[in-house]
C-alpha cells in the first residue's frame, strides 16, 4: 500500500491519463461526426417509409412555416414522392450530388416547406438548348418536362446504363402517354408501334434490343421528319435503320433507290417509303402484297399496268401465289433494267421468270409485264386487239339489248290483257333430245361456274369481288375451280361435236341437206334476215310477227355465239393456263393478247347470256318467269302454234307431228327444273348487275 503522498500522485496520474484518453477519443470521434452531411440528415426522414404515411397536417408541422404564416398541405401524390429509397437514389445518375444541388433552402433544419423548384438546366444546359430547338420545346402547350420522360430525379439512370426490359417498357409507356391519340395522318403512333414487328419483339418476345422511340427519333433535339437534321429525315433514314440492319443498308446503298437518295433526290425511296415507320410489319405474304401499293405511289403508270395483269388481279384479291414487284425487281437491291446486274435486265429475264415459271425461254420473256393497251406505238398488236374486242362488245350489245327492250314493250300490254296458256291441257310436243338437254345442262353448270370464278378476277378491285373470292376459299381455290369448269366446257364441246358426227353418220334423215341448208339447219339463211326485218316492224306495230320455223335468228345467234366463245375464251384460256408450254411456239406478247381476248370476250358472253338469252327464254312476258322447254325437252302444242307456226304447219303437213307427241314430265321433275333454273337465273342476274354497276362507275369516275 503506497503512502499518502504516493497515492495522491498515482490518482493524479491516472486521472490525467483518463483525460488524455478521453481527449484522444474526442479528437478521433469529432471528425467522424463532422463527416455527416446534410444529405445524411435528409435521408433520416426521406429515406424512411414512414414519411409517406404521415398526414398532410403532420408533415406541414415538421417544416418551418412561411413568413406569411400560412402552411401548405400536400396531397397524396406529393406525400408519396417524399419517400426516396436509398438504393434507388444511390444507383441513379444523381447519386454523387448533394440534395441541396437541386433543392434550395434545406441547409438548416427544420427546412422551409418551399424547397425550390428543380433546375435541371443548371447542369444540363446543352440538353436544355437541344430541347428548346425540338418538337418538345417548352413553348408548346403541354410540352413534356424533364421528369415526364426521364422519371424522378432520384431514379434517373446515367447515360449508357444497361437497358433492362422494365426500363424499355417504361420508356415506351412514357412516350405513349402523349402519343396514343390518332394523328393527322390517321394512325396512333403508340398503338401502331405496339402492333408492329418492333413492338412484337419488345412486348411479346421480350427483346430489350428492339428499337424504342428514342432510338429512331432521337432524344432531346427531337425534330420533324422534314428537317434535314432529323434522324427520320428521308436522307438519314437508311443510316438510322442501318444501326441495326447493317447488311441491308449496304445492299440498299448500291441500289437505284440508294444511289438516288445519295445524289440528293428527295423523292427517292428509303426504308420508311416501303416499310413505313411505326407500323413496320414482318416481310411476309401480307407485306409483299402491300408492297404493290407502296411501289405504285411513285411508279403510278407501272402500278396501273401491273394491276391490269393476271398477277395484279390475284394480288388485289389477297392472293400470294403470284409475282409482286419485288418478285421480279428485287427488294433492297433494285436496279434499273438498263443495268446488266438488274434482275429484269434482258440477259437475266429467263432466270428471273424461271423462278416461278420453270421452262421459261426466250419466247416467254417477250411477255409484256407492264403493257399499256392505249400505247399504239409500243404495243400495236395489243392495242388493235383491245379496241377490236371492245368494238365487238359494244356492237353486239347495241343491237341486242334494244332488241330485247323493244320486244318487251311490244308484248307486255298484250300479255297483261290475255295471259298466255303456257302449261295448258294441250298435248306436249318433243322439241329437244336427251343429248341436247344433257349438253345444255353442262353448259349451264360450266358457264355459271366460269363467270362466278372469273368475274371476281376481272373486277378484283371491288368489294364484291373480294367477298366472292373469300366465299370460294381464296384465289388459289377459285383458280382451281375455274380450270375445272373450263374442263367441263371442253367436255361438252367435244360431246356435242361427237354427237353431230354420229348423228350425220347414223341418224340423219334423208335428205341430209335439210340439216345443212334446210329449215332444220343452224346455219344463217336469207329467211333469218327477212325474219329480223319483220320482227323489227312487229316491234313498232308496222306488220305481223314473222312465222318462225324450228330455229329463229336469235337462237342461231346464241348457238354460234356459244361456239365462238368456246374457241375464243377457251383458246385464250388455255394459253394463259399453260404459258410456258405455248411459248415454245409463240412469242410471249401473245399472252398479253390472250389476256385481252379472254377478259373482254368473257364479259361479252356473260352480257349476252344474262341480258339477251335470259330475256329471250325467261324474261319476255310470254315466258316469264322461267321456261322449262330445255329442261323437259317439251313444249305444248299451243306454244308451237304460236311461236313456231312454220314448223308446226310443216309437221302437220308431213304427219310427223304425231311422232313427237309425248307424255308430260312429272310434277317432281318440273319442280326440280324450276328450282335449278331459278338458282342459275338469280346468280346470273346478280353477277351481271354487279358487273354493269362497276362498269358504269368506271365510266363516271
XYZ file of C-alpha atoms in Angstrom:
701
model
C 0.000 0.000 0.000
C 1.551 3.249 -1.047
C 1.806 6.066 1.384
C -0.437 9.080 1.222
C 1.902 11.085 -0.912
C 2.416 8.308 -3.379
C -1.321 7.546 -3.570
C -2.118 11.108 -4.366
C 0.437 11.174 -7.169
C -0.918 7.927 -8.518
C -4.507 9.189 -8.525
C -3.490 12.360 -10.253
C -1.546 10.455 -12.870
C -4.442 8.092 -13.512
C -6.867 10.986 -13.829
C -4.520 12.742 -16.249
C -4.229 9.594 -18.313
C -8.010 9.277 -18.367
C -8.275 12.834 -19.605
C -5.714 12.095 -22.296
C -7.675 9.010 -23.417
C -10.947 10.935 -23.433
C -9.322 13.738 -25.371
C -7.990 11.254 -27.862
C -11.416 9.667 -28.210
C -12.985 13.055 -28.685
C -10.286 14.011 -31.153
C -10.990 10.937 -33.247
C -14.768 10.984 -32.861
C -15.123 14.647 -33.728
C -14.009 14.267 -37.402
C -16.163 11.204 -37.803
C -19.172 13.110 -36.605
C -18.207 16.057 -38.760
C -18.421 13.833 -41.848
C -22.194 13.590 -41.505
C -23.663 15.724 -44.279
C -26.984 17.396 -44.802
C -27.822 14.546 -47.221
C -27.393 12.027 -44.415
C -29.659 14.092 -42.300
C -32.143 14.319 -45.266
C -32.233 10.558 -45.559
C -33.044 10.181 -41.886
C -36.532 11.337 -42.840
C -36.864 10.982 -46.620
C -35.117 7.638 -46.720
C -37.633 6.052 -44.357
C -41.045 4.729 -45.465
C -42.851 6.321 -42.545
C -42.630 9.775 -44.139
C -45.009 8.657 -46.901
C -47.510 7.550 -44.261
C -47.833 10.848 -42.382
C -50.887 13.030 -42.665
C -50.735 16.335 -44.523
C -51.088 18.223 -41.226
C -48.291 16.316 -39.523
C -45.963 16.921 -42.447
C -46.791 20.608 -42.512
C -45.895 20.860 -38.819
C -42.442 19.309 -39.427
C -41.152 22.231 -41.530
C -40.741 25.927 -40.939
C -43.793 27.978 -41.526
C -43.501 30.552 -44.286
C -43.269 34.216 -43.416
C -46.927 34.606 -44.267
C -47.738 32.058 -41.582
C -49.914 30.004 -43.903
C -48.853 26.382 -44.169
C -49.337 24.348 -47.339
C -50.846 20.881 -47.058
C -49.566 18.349 -49.579
C -51.815 15.971 -51.494
C -51.381 12.184 -51.584
C -49.159 12.070 -54.683
C -46.831 14.697 -53.228
C -46.635 12.850 -49.924
C -45.772 9.590 -51.671
C -42.961 11.368 -53.510
C -41.321 12.446 -50.246
C -40.042 8.905 -49.735
C -36.748 8.340 -51.583
C -35.476 4.765 -51.177
C -31.749 4.784 -50.609
C -30.960 2.033 -53.105
C -32.865 3.847 -55.859
C -31.003 7.101 -55.346
C -27.551 5.574 -54.928
C -27.939 3.781 -58.254
C -29.130 6.863 -60.120
C -27.198 9.331 -62.236
C -27.506 11.920 -59.458
C -26.093 9.779 -56.636
C -22.971 11.941 -56.348
C -24.938 15.173 -55.955
C -25.983 16.774 -52.699
C -29.664 17.255 -52.097
C -29.154 20.997 -51.930
C -27.834 20.969 -55.503
C -31.379 20.686 -56.727
C -33.388 21.594 -53.613
C -32.579 25.055 -52.321
C -33.439 26.092 -48.766
C -32.640 22.893 -46.872
C -29.297 23.909 -45.326
C -30.794 24.191 -41.843
C -33.424 22.184 -40.039
C -36.274 22.355 -39.895
C -36.149 23.477 -43.515
C -38.692 25.646 -45.216
C -41.729 23.973 -46.720
C -40.731 25.639 -50.027
C -37.545 23.854 -51.107
C -37.470 25.468 -54.538
C -38.209 24.097 -57.987
C -35.964 21.730 -59.908
C -33.350 23.424 -62.041
C -32.166 20.748 -64.485
C -30.864 23.408 -66.857
C -28.214 24.464 -64.332
C -26.261 21.282 -65.079
C -27.766 20.232 -68.385
C -27.633 23.405 -70.415
C -26.707 21.609 -73.648
C -29.640 19.243 -73.359
C -31.930 22.117 -72.484
C -30.873 24.019 -75.604
C -31.469 20.932 -77.709
C -34.880 20.527 -76.116
C -35.792 24.097 -76.954
C -34.905 23.577 -80.625
C -37.038 20.442 -80.977
C -40.698 19.493 -81.083
C -40.812 19.198 -77.310
C -39.917 22.849 -76.768
C -41.330 24.309 -73.578
C -43.104 26.973 -75.619
C -45.562 24.355 -76.760
C -48.674 23.955 -74.630
C -48.476 20.768 -72.654
C -44.840 20.167 -73.583
C -43.175 17.446 -71.528
C -40.766 18.361 -68.736
C -37.571 16.509 -67.891
C -39.262 14.239 -65.353
C -42.029 13.299 -67.827
C -39.501 11.393 -69.896
C -36.626 10.652 -67.511
C -38.711 9.973 -64.430
C -37.972 11.391 -60.999
C -34.543 12.916 -60.457
C -33.816 10.379 -57.711
C -34.153 7.405 -60.101
C -32.756 8.883 -63.352
C -30.346 6.419 -64.892
C -26.977 7.535 -66.216
C -26.361 7.727 -69.954
C -25.097 4.404 -71.256
C -26.641 2.402 -68.445
C -27.609 -1.141 -69.360
C -31.104 -1.289 -70.839
C -33.358 -3.615 -68.901
C -36.709 -4.965 -70.018
C -38.512 -2.963 -67.345
C -36.741 0.236 -68.413
C -37.511 -0.418 -72.083
C -41.211 -0.822 -71.324
C -41.140 2.280 -69.153
C -39.593 4.342 -71.956
C -42.277 3.305 -74.432
C -45.025 3.889 -71.887
C -43.765 7.404 -71.207
C -43.931 8.295 -74.909
C -47.302 6.590 -75.245
C -48.733 8.801 -72.526
C -48.767 11.669 -75.017
C -48.651 9.889 -78.385
C -51.525 7.410 -78.192
C -54.114 9.578 -79.938
C -54.659 9.408 -83.680
C -52.557 11.905 -85.629
C -53.480 13.894 -88.705
C -52.007 11.020 -90.728
C -54.780 8.760 -89.487
C -52.987 6.472 -87.065
C -51.936 6.300 -83.418
C -48.115 6.215 -83.150
C -48.025 4.202 -79.937
C -50.765 1.746 -80.900
C -49.298 1.245 -84.356
C -45.842 0.647 -82.877
C -47.300 -1.853 -80.425
C -48.682 -3.921 -83.321
C -45.535 -3.637 -85.457
C -42.720 -6.152 -85.752
C -40.636 -3.962 -83.448
C -43.436 -3.893 -80.900
C -43.826 -7.650 -81.299
C -40.137 -8.079 -80.484
C -40.410 -5.946 -77.370
C -43.813 -6.730 -75.905
C -44.296 -10.355 -76.927
C -40.763 -11.687 -77.279
C -39.112 -9.642 -74.544
C -36.176 -8.462 -76.660
C -34.665 -5.406 -74.984
C -32.633 -4.803 -78.155
C -35.809 -3.906 -80.033
C -35.745 -0.260 -81.175
C -37.536 2.170 -78.906
C -38.932 5.600 -79.690
C -35.720 7.468 -78.871
C -33.614 5.075 -80.952
C -35.251 6.397 -84.104
C -36.477 9.864 -83.159
C -33.511 10.920 -81.072
C -33.541 12.344 -77.560
C -33.745 15.994 -76.624
C -33.390 17.507 -80.100
C -36.445 15.720 -81.468
C -37.122 17.225 -84.897
C -39.743 16.922 -87.611
C -39.156 14.410 -90.360
C -38.949 17.305 -92.820
C -35.917 18.732 -91.002
C -32.669 17.586 -92.697
C -31.058 17.354 -89.254
C -33.657 14.862 -88.031
C -32.633 11.191 -87.913
C -36.004 10.347 -89.501
C -35.492 12.672 -92.456
C -35.615 10.505 -95.618
C -31.955 11.187 -96.350
C -30.958 9.987 -92.876
C -33.329 7.054 -92.513
C -31.087 4.399 -94.132
C -28.224 5.228 -91.765
C -30.602 5.261 -88.815
C -32.114 1.889 -89.755
C -28.637 0.654 -90.579
C -27.589 0.826 -86.948
C -29.476 -2.470 -86.580
C -29.694 -3.626 -90.206
C -26.151 -3.039 -91.410
C -26.169 -5.683 -94.121
C -29.416 -4.480 -95.673
C -28.216 -0.882 -95.570
C -25.108 -1.851 -97.531
C -27.217 -3.579 -100.198
C -29.677 -0.678 -100.341
C -26.916 1.906 -100.773
C -25.915 0.225 -104.060
C -29.481 0.063 -105.393
C -31.086 2.621 -107.694
C -33.040 3.990 -104.750
C -29.956 4.283 -102.565
C -27.971 5.974 -105.296
C -30.753 8.446 -105.993
C -31.043 9.263 -102.301
C -27.299 9.781 -102.006
C -27.454 12.067 -105.038
C -29.883 14.317 -103.182
C -33.160 13.264 -104.779
C -35.777 13.874 -102.112
C -38.328 11.650 -103.873
C -36.044 8.604 -103.739
C -37.489 5.676 -101.811
C -35.897 4.995 -98.432
C -36.686 2.422 -95.744
C -39.868 4.072 -94.496
C -41.179 4.549 -98.029
C -41.854 0.821 -98.256
C -41.804 -0.385 -94.650
C -43.494 2.665 -93.079
C -42.294 3.854 -89.688
C -44.327 2.889 -86.634
C -46.321 0.129 -88.312
C -43.452 -1.913 -89.709
C -44.640 -5.457 -90.323
C -42.854 -8.703 -90.986
C -41.750 -9.114 -94.594
C -44.141 -11.994 -95.219
C -47.008 -12.654 -97.601
C -49.165 -9.785 -96.377
C -46.273 -7.332 -96.628
C -45.439 -8.492 -100.162
C -48.996 -7.734 -101.256
C -48.902 -4.298 -99.627
C -45.632 -3.508 -101.387
C -47.528 -3.216 -104.672
C -49.441 -0.242 -103.298
C -46.237 1.284 -101.918
C -44.376 0.973 -105.225
C -47.384 2.393 -107.071
C -47.244 5.625 -105.091
C -44.142 6.564 -107.093
C -44.466 4.322 -110.152
C -48.075 5.197 -110.917
C -48.279 4.080 -114.556
C -46.360 0.890 -113.891
C -48.603 0.184 -110.927
C -51.750 0.625 -113.013
C -50.469 -1.680 -115.744
C -49.445 -4.285 -113.159
C -52.928 -4.282 -111.626
C -54.419 -4.973 -115.077
C -52.306 -8.112 -115.369
C -53.162 -11.550 -114.032
C -50.538 -11.112 -111.308
C -52.016 -7.798 -110.245
C -55.591 -9.050 -110.175
C -54.732 -12.026 -107.980
C -52.721 -9.768 -105.694
C -55.629 -7.354 -105.334
C -57.812 -10.243 -104.170
C -55.263 -11.097 -101.489
C -53.610 -13.974 -103.321
C -49.957 -14.524 -102.511
C -49.141 -17.216 -105.054
C -48.230 -14.799 -107.862
C -45.396 -12.384 -108.531
C -45.386 -8.920 -106.967
C -42.991 -6.059 -107.658
C -40.163 -7.451 -105.523
C -40.516 -10.906 -107.098
C -39.130 -9.579 -110.371
C -37.285 -6.363 -109.489
C -35.865 -7.409 -106.125
C -36.316 -5.606 -102.830
C -33.335 -3.734 -101.392
C -31.193 -4.488 -104.454
C -33.431 -2.916 -107.118
C -31.506 -1.748 -110.175
C -32.710 -0.107 -113.418
C -33.403 -2.522 -116.314
C -30.512 -0.918 -118.209
C -28.064 -2.171 -115.575
C -26.692 -5.615 -116.583
C -26.858 -6.670 -112.917
C -30.585 -5.937 -112.698
C -32.904 -8.885 -112.222
C -35.053 -7.551 -115.080
C -32.181 -6.845 -117.435
C -32.599 -8.590 -120.785
C -29.866 -11.099 -120.006
C -31.404 -12.089 -116.659
C -35.106 -12.299 -117.524
C -35.161 -16.037 -118.269
C -33.659 -16.777 -114.865
C -35.947 -14.309 -113.080
C -39.139 -15.535 -114.761
C -37.974 -19.119 -114.360
C -38.182 -18.827 -110.571
C -41.985 -19.045 -110.883
C -42.276 -20.461 -114.418
C -39.830 -23.366 -114.851
C -39.087 -23.837 -118.501
C -39.273 -20.159 -119.414
C -37.404 -19.439 -122.648
C -36.605 -16.536 -124.935
C -40.143 -16.529 -126.295
C -41.667 -16.494 -122.830
C -39.755 -13.412 -121.662
C -41.213 -11.448 -124.579
C -44.351 -11.215 -122.463
C -45.021 -7.516 -121.742
C -45.204 -7.284 -117.957
C -46.397 -3.666 -117.921
C -48.456 -3.465 -121.100
C -50.403 -0.308 -121.875
C -53.471 -1.040 -124.003
C -53.560 2.585 -125.140
C -49.945 2.711 -126.315
C -50.279 2.104 -130.029
C -46.629 2.791 -130.800
C -45.111 0.476 -128.181
C -47.687 -2.307 -128.286
C -49.559 -2.114 -131.628
C -50.833 -5.710 -131.655
C -52.280 -5.460 -128.155
C -53.700 -2.013 -128.958
C -55.662 -3.177 -132.034
C -56.903 -6.377 -130.403
C -58.101 -4.437 -127.376
C -60.057 -1.935 -129.422
C -61.313 -4.604 -131.820
C -62.718 -6.677 -128.957
C -64.159 -3.557 -127.326
C -65.878 -2.611 -130.591
C -67.288 -6.143 -130.895
C -68.638 -5.991 -127.346
C -70.302 -2.636 -127.876
C -71.713 -3.572 -131.296
C -73.389 -6.764 -130.096
C -74.889 -5.130 -127.035
C -76.059 -2.081 -129.014
C -78.038 -4.395 -131.296
C -79.483 -6.994 -128.971
C -80.223 -5.011 -125.807
C -82.521 -2.605 -127.701
C -83.925 -5.710 -129.440
C -84.930 -7.122 -126.047
C -86.359 -3.835 -124.809
C -88.462 -3.378 -127.939
C -89.724 -6.953 -127.642
C -90.623 -6.369 -124.020
C -92.709 -3.263 -124.660
C -94.452 -4.941 -127.629
C -95.738 -7.958 -125.718
C -96.158 -6.639 -122.172
C -99.502 -4.942 -122.702
C -100.853 -7.850 -124.758
C -99.906 -10.423 -122.170
C -101.387 -8.382 -119.358
C -104.691 -8.349 -121.245
C -104.560 -12.005 -122.292
C -102.065 -14.144 -120.320
C -100.552 -16.986 -122.340
C -101.647 -20.536 -121.555
C -98.086 -21.834 -121.251
C -98.960 -25.025 -119.424
C -102.440 -25.737 -120.667
C -104.124 -29.079 -121.224
C -102.863 -29.359 -124.787
C -100.591 -32.123 -125.909
C -96.821 -31.982 -125.309
C -94.576 -31.927 -128.373
C -90.928 -33.104 -128.150
C -88.521 -30.335 -129.100
C -85.110 -31.431 -127.756
C -83.495 -34.848 -127.470
C -81.881 -36.136 -124.229
C -78.435 -35.388 -125.671
C -79.433 -31.783 -126.303
C -80.706 -31.439 -122.730
C -77.570 -33.001 -121.249
C -75.341 -30.702 -123.256
C -77.358 -27.676 -122.189
C -77.162 -28.730 -118.521
C -73.366 -28.950 -118.803
C -73.339 -25.521 -120.441
C -75.289 -24.044 -117.531
C -73.011 -25.617 -114.923
C -69.745 -24.695 -116.625
C -70.798 -21.205 -117.709
C -72.202 -20.202 -114.331
C -69.093 -21.579 -112.644
C -66.718 -19.830 -115.026
C -68.433 -16.474 -114.599
C -68.680 -16.837 -110.803
C -64.964 -17.637 -110.542
C -63.827 -15.331 -113.356
C -65.699 -12.106 -112.644
C -64.005 -11.612 -109.235
C -60.653 -11.708 -111.021
C -61.783 -9.263 -113.712
C -63.168 -6.856 -111.107
C -60.590 -7.633 -108.420
C -60.574 -4.036 -107.180
C -64.192 -4.186 -105.928
C -65.533 -5.216 -102.559
C -67.990 -7.710 -104.029
C -65.162 -9.473 -105.858
C -63.313 -9.890 -102.559
C -66.460 -11.309 -100.951
C -66.974 -13.862 -103.731
C -63.295 -14.836 -103.671
C -63.454 -15.375 -99.920
C -66.615 -17.471 -100.327
C -64.726 -19.773 -102.698
C -61.836 -20.075 -100.248
C -59.418 -17.576 -101.786
C -57.776 -17.042 -105.147
C -55.967 -20.375 -105.208
C -59.138 -22.413 -104.698
C -61.036 -20.147 -107.072
C -58.390 -20.702 -109.750
C -58.651 -24.473 -109.401
C -62.437 -24.313 -109.717
C -62.185 -22.043 -112.760
C -59.999 -24.595 -114.522
C -62.330 -27.431 -113.557
C -65.278 -25.585 -115.086
C -63.140 -24.968 -118.184
C -62.601 -28.722 -118.455
C -66.393 -29.173 -118.340
C -66.644 -26.656 -121.195
C -64.193 -28.586 -123.339
C -66.047 -31.783 -122.403
C -69.467 -30.608 -123.581
C -67.933 -29.053 -126.702
C -66.319 -32.390 -127.526
C -69.515 -34.233 -126.651
C -71.549 -32.018 -128.987
C -69.047 -32.448 -131.813
C -69.091 -36.234 -131.412
C -72.885 -36.182 -131.359
C -73.030 -34.217 -134.618
C -70.673 -36.653 -136.325
C -72.647 -39.638 -135.043
C -75.983 -38.034 -135.989
C -74.974 -37.232 -139.568
C -73.363 -40.620 -139.978
C -76.055 -42.838 -138.431
C -79.289 -40.959 -137.661
C -79.694 -38.031 -140.029
C -82.899 -38.478 -142.077
C -82.723 -38.348 -145.792
C -82.299 -35.933 -147.469
C -79.373 -34.777 -145.269
C -79.307 -31.346 -146.909
C -82.278 -30.362 -144.712
C -79.913 -30.297 -141.750
C -77.346 -28.213 -143.586
C -79.289 -25.646 -145.598
C -82.940 -26.552 -144.926
C -85.381 -25.379 -142.235
C -83.723 -27.614 -139.605
C -80.267 -26.102 -140.200
C -78.461 -23.921 -137.666
C -76.772 -22.009 -140.482
C -77.964 -18.473 -141.113
C -80.146 -18.062 -144.205
C -81.884 -15.338 -146.170
C -85.075 -16.164 -144.249
C -83.358 -15.195 -140.992
C -82.586 -11.763 -142.390
C -86.209 -11.333 -143.529
C -87.472 -12.567 -140.145
C -85.287 -9.987 -138.400
C -86.728 -7.170 -140.540
C -90.257 -8.458 -139.946
C -89.613 -8.668 -136.217
C -88.454 -5.052 -136.127
C -91.642 -3.999 -137.936
C -93.693 -6.013 -135.461
C -91.982 -4.253 -132.564
C -93.286 -0.927 -133.911
C -96.708 -2.355 -134.854
C -95.918 -1.978 -138.566
C -96.547 -5.583 -139.535
C -97.345 -9.106 -138.287
C -94.991 -11.236 -136.288
C -92.785 -13.425 -138.561
C -93.599 -17.114 -138.973
C -90.626 -18.738 -137.300
C -89.567 -22.247 -138.196
C -87.625 -24.673 -135.988
C -84.821 -22.187 -135.275
C -85.099 -18.401 -135.033
C -82.368 -15.956 -135.946
C -81.745 -15.096 -132.266
C -81.438 -18.796 -131.357
C -78.906 -19.278 -134.139
C -77.041 -16.267 -132.797
C -76.940 -17.933 -129.355
C -75.685 -21.201 -130.870
C -72.896 -19.717 -132.936
C -72.058 -17.280 -130.171
C -71.516 -20.261 -127.888
C -69.222 -21.915 -130.422
C -67.364 -18.636 -130.952
C -66.984 -18.254 -127.195
C -65.669 -21.775 -126.680
C -62.975 -21.243 -129.294
C -62.087 -17.691 -128.279
C -62.423 -17.880 -124.498
C -61.314 -21.483 -124.289
C -58.346 -20.985 -126.602
C -57.110 -17.851 -124.851
C -57.717 -19.521 -121.502
C -55.503 -22.460 -122.471
C -52.707 -20.054 -123.394
C -52.962 -18.376 -120.002
C -53.268 -21.720 -118.222
C -50.073 -23.187 -119.741
C -47.958 -20.195 -120.819
C -44.558 -21.913 -120.799
C -45.868 -24.725 -122.997
C -47.284 -22.448 -125.676
C -44.300 -20.084 -125.508
C -42.260 -22.856 -127.112
C -44.073 -21.926 -130.311
C -45.434 -18.414 -129.737
C -43.840 -15.156 -128.567
C -44.729 -14.035 -125.059
C -46.674 -10.961 -126.163
C -49.340 -13.359 -127.480
C -50.144 -13.956 -123.810
C -50.960 -10.248 -123.486
C -53.361 -10.578 -126.414
C -54.835 -13.722 -124.876
C -55.482 -11.804 -121.661
C -57.345 -9.072 -123.551
C -59.427 -11.549 -125.555
C -60.217 -13.724 -122.552
C -61.351 -10.791 -120.433
C -63.478 -8.895 -122.978
C -64.963 -11.965 -124.654
C -65.940 -13.334 -121.230
C -67.751 -10.084 -120.466
C -69.441 -10.221 -123.879
C -70.555 -13.820 -123.338
C -71.901 -13.091 -119.854
C -73.725 -9.992 -121.108
C -75.345 -11.855 -123.998
C -76.363 -14.832 -121.861
C -77.613 -12.929 -118.822
C -79.172 -9.958 -120.618
C -80.224 -11.237 -124.041
C -80.587 -15.015 -123.792
C -82.238 -14.831 -120.364
C -84.757 -12.365 -121.781
C -85.443 -14.409 -124.902
C -86.078 -17.566 -122.899
C -87.292 -16.472 -119.477
C -87.988 -12.766 -119.014
C -90.117 -11.881 -122.006
C -93.750 -11.571 -120.906
C -94.957 -14.661 -122.778
C -92.366 -16.834 -120.953
C -91.889 -15.163 -117.564
C -90.699 -16.236 -115.012
C -88.974 -19.340 -116.395
C -89.052 -21.529 -119.483
C -88.654 -25.274 -118.867
C -88.515 -26.338 -122.515
C -84.830 -27.235 -122.402
C -85.298 -28.994 -119.055
C -88.238 -31.129 -120.138
C -87.456 -31.215 -123.848
C -91.145 -30.421 -124.489
C -93.451 -27.567 -125.353
C -97.236 -27.504 -125.581
C -98.932 -27.749 -128.940
C -100.432 -24.309 -128.328
C -96.950 -22.833 -127.790
C -95.691 -24.405 -131.012
C -98.619 -22.984 -132.991
C -97.937 -19.539 -131.579
C -94.151 -19.383 -131.629
C -93.164 -21.850 -134.371
C -96.052 -21.623 -136.841
C -93.948 -22.576 -139.885
C -92.511 -25.656 -138.163
C -95.923 -26.667 -136.815
C -97.535 -26.400 -140.247
C -94.712 -28.442 -141.773
C -95.022 -31.186 -139.138
C -98.785 -31.382 -139.592
C -98.441 -31.485 -143.363
C -95.901 -34.319 -143.281
C -97.647 -36.238 -140.485
C -94.536 -36.010 -138.323
C -96.297 -34.152 -135.514
C -97.840 -37.283 -134.045
C -94.399 -38.888 -133.800
C -93.324 -36.106 -131.455
C -96.267 -36.224 -129.055
C -95.116 -37.286 -125.562
C -96.451 -37.603 -122.050
C -95.752 -34.539 -119.924
C -92.965 -34.787 -117.355
C -93.798 -35.486 -113.709
C -94.580 -32.744 -111.226
C -91.462 -33.573 -109.190
C -89.258 -33.209 -112.256
C -90.938 -29.934 -113.121
C -90.371 -28.547 -109.607
C -86.749 -29.661 -109.716
C -86.309 -27.860 -113.015
C -87.865 -24.692 -111.638
C -85.577 -24.680 -108.579
C -82.452 -25.418 -110.618
C -83.386 -22.847 -113.249
C -84.228 -20.110 -110.745
C -80.938 -20.581 -108.888
C -78.964 -20.258 -112.115
C -81.137 -17.363 -113.223
C -80.699 -15.389 -109.983
C -76.934 -15.995 -109.840
C -76.569 -14.808 -113.416
C -78.654 -11.684 -112.894
C -76.728 -10.820 -109.705
C -73.326 -11.219 -111.364
C -74.184 -9.181 -114.445
C -75.817 -6.480 -112.289
C -72.606 -6.171 -110.252
C -70.544 -6.021 -113.432
C -72.781 -3.354 -115.005
C -72.705 -1.236 -111.868
C -68.923 -1.457 -111.750
C -68.548 -0.550 -115.431
C -70.832 2.459 -115.021
C -68.861 3.668 -112.012
C -65.646 3.297 -114.011
C -67.080 5.491 -116.753
C -68.313 8.289 -114.497
C -65.237 8.406 -112.276
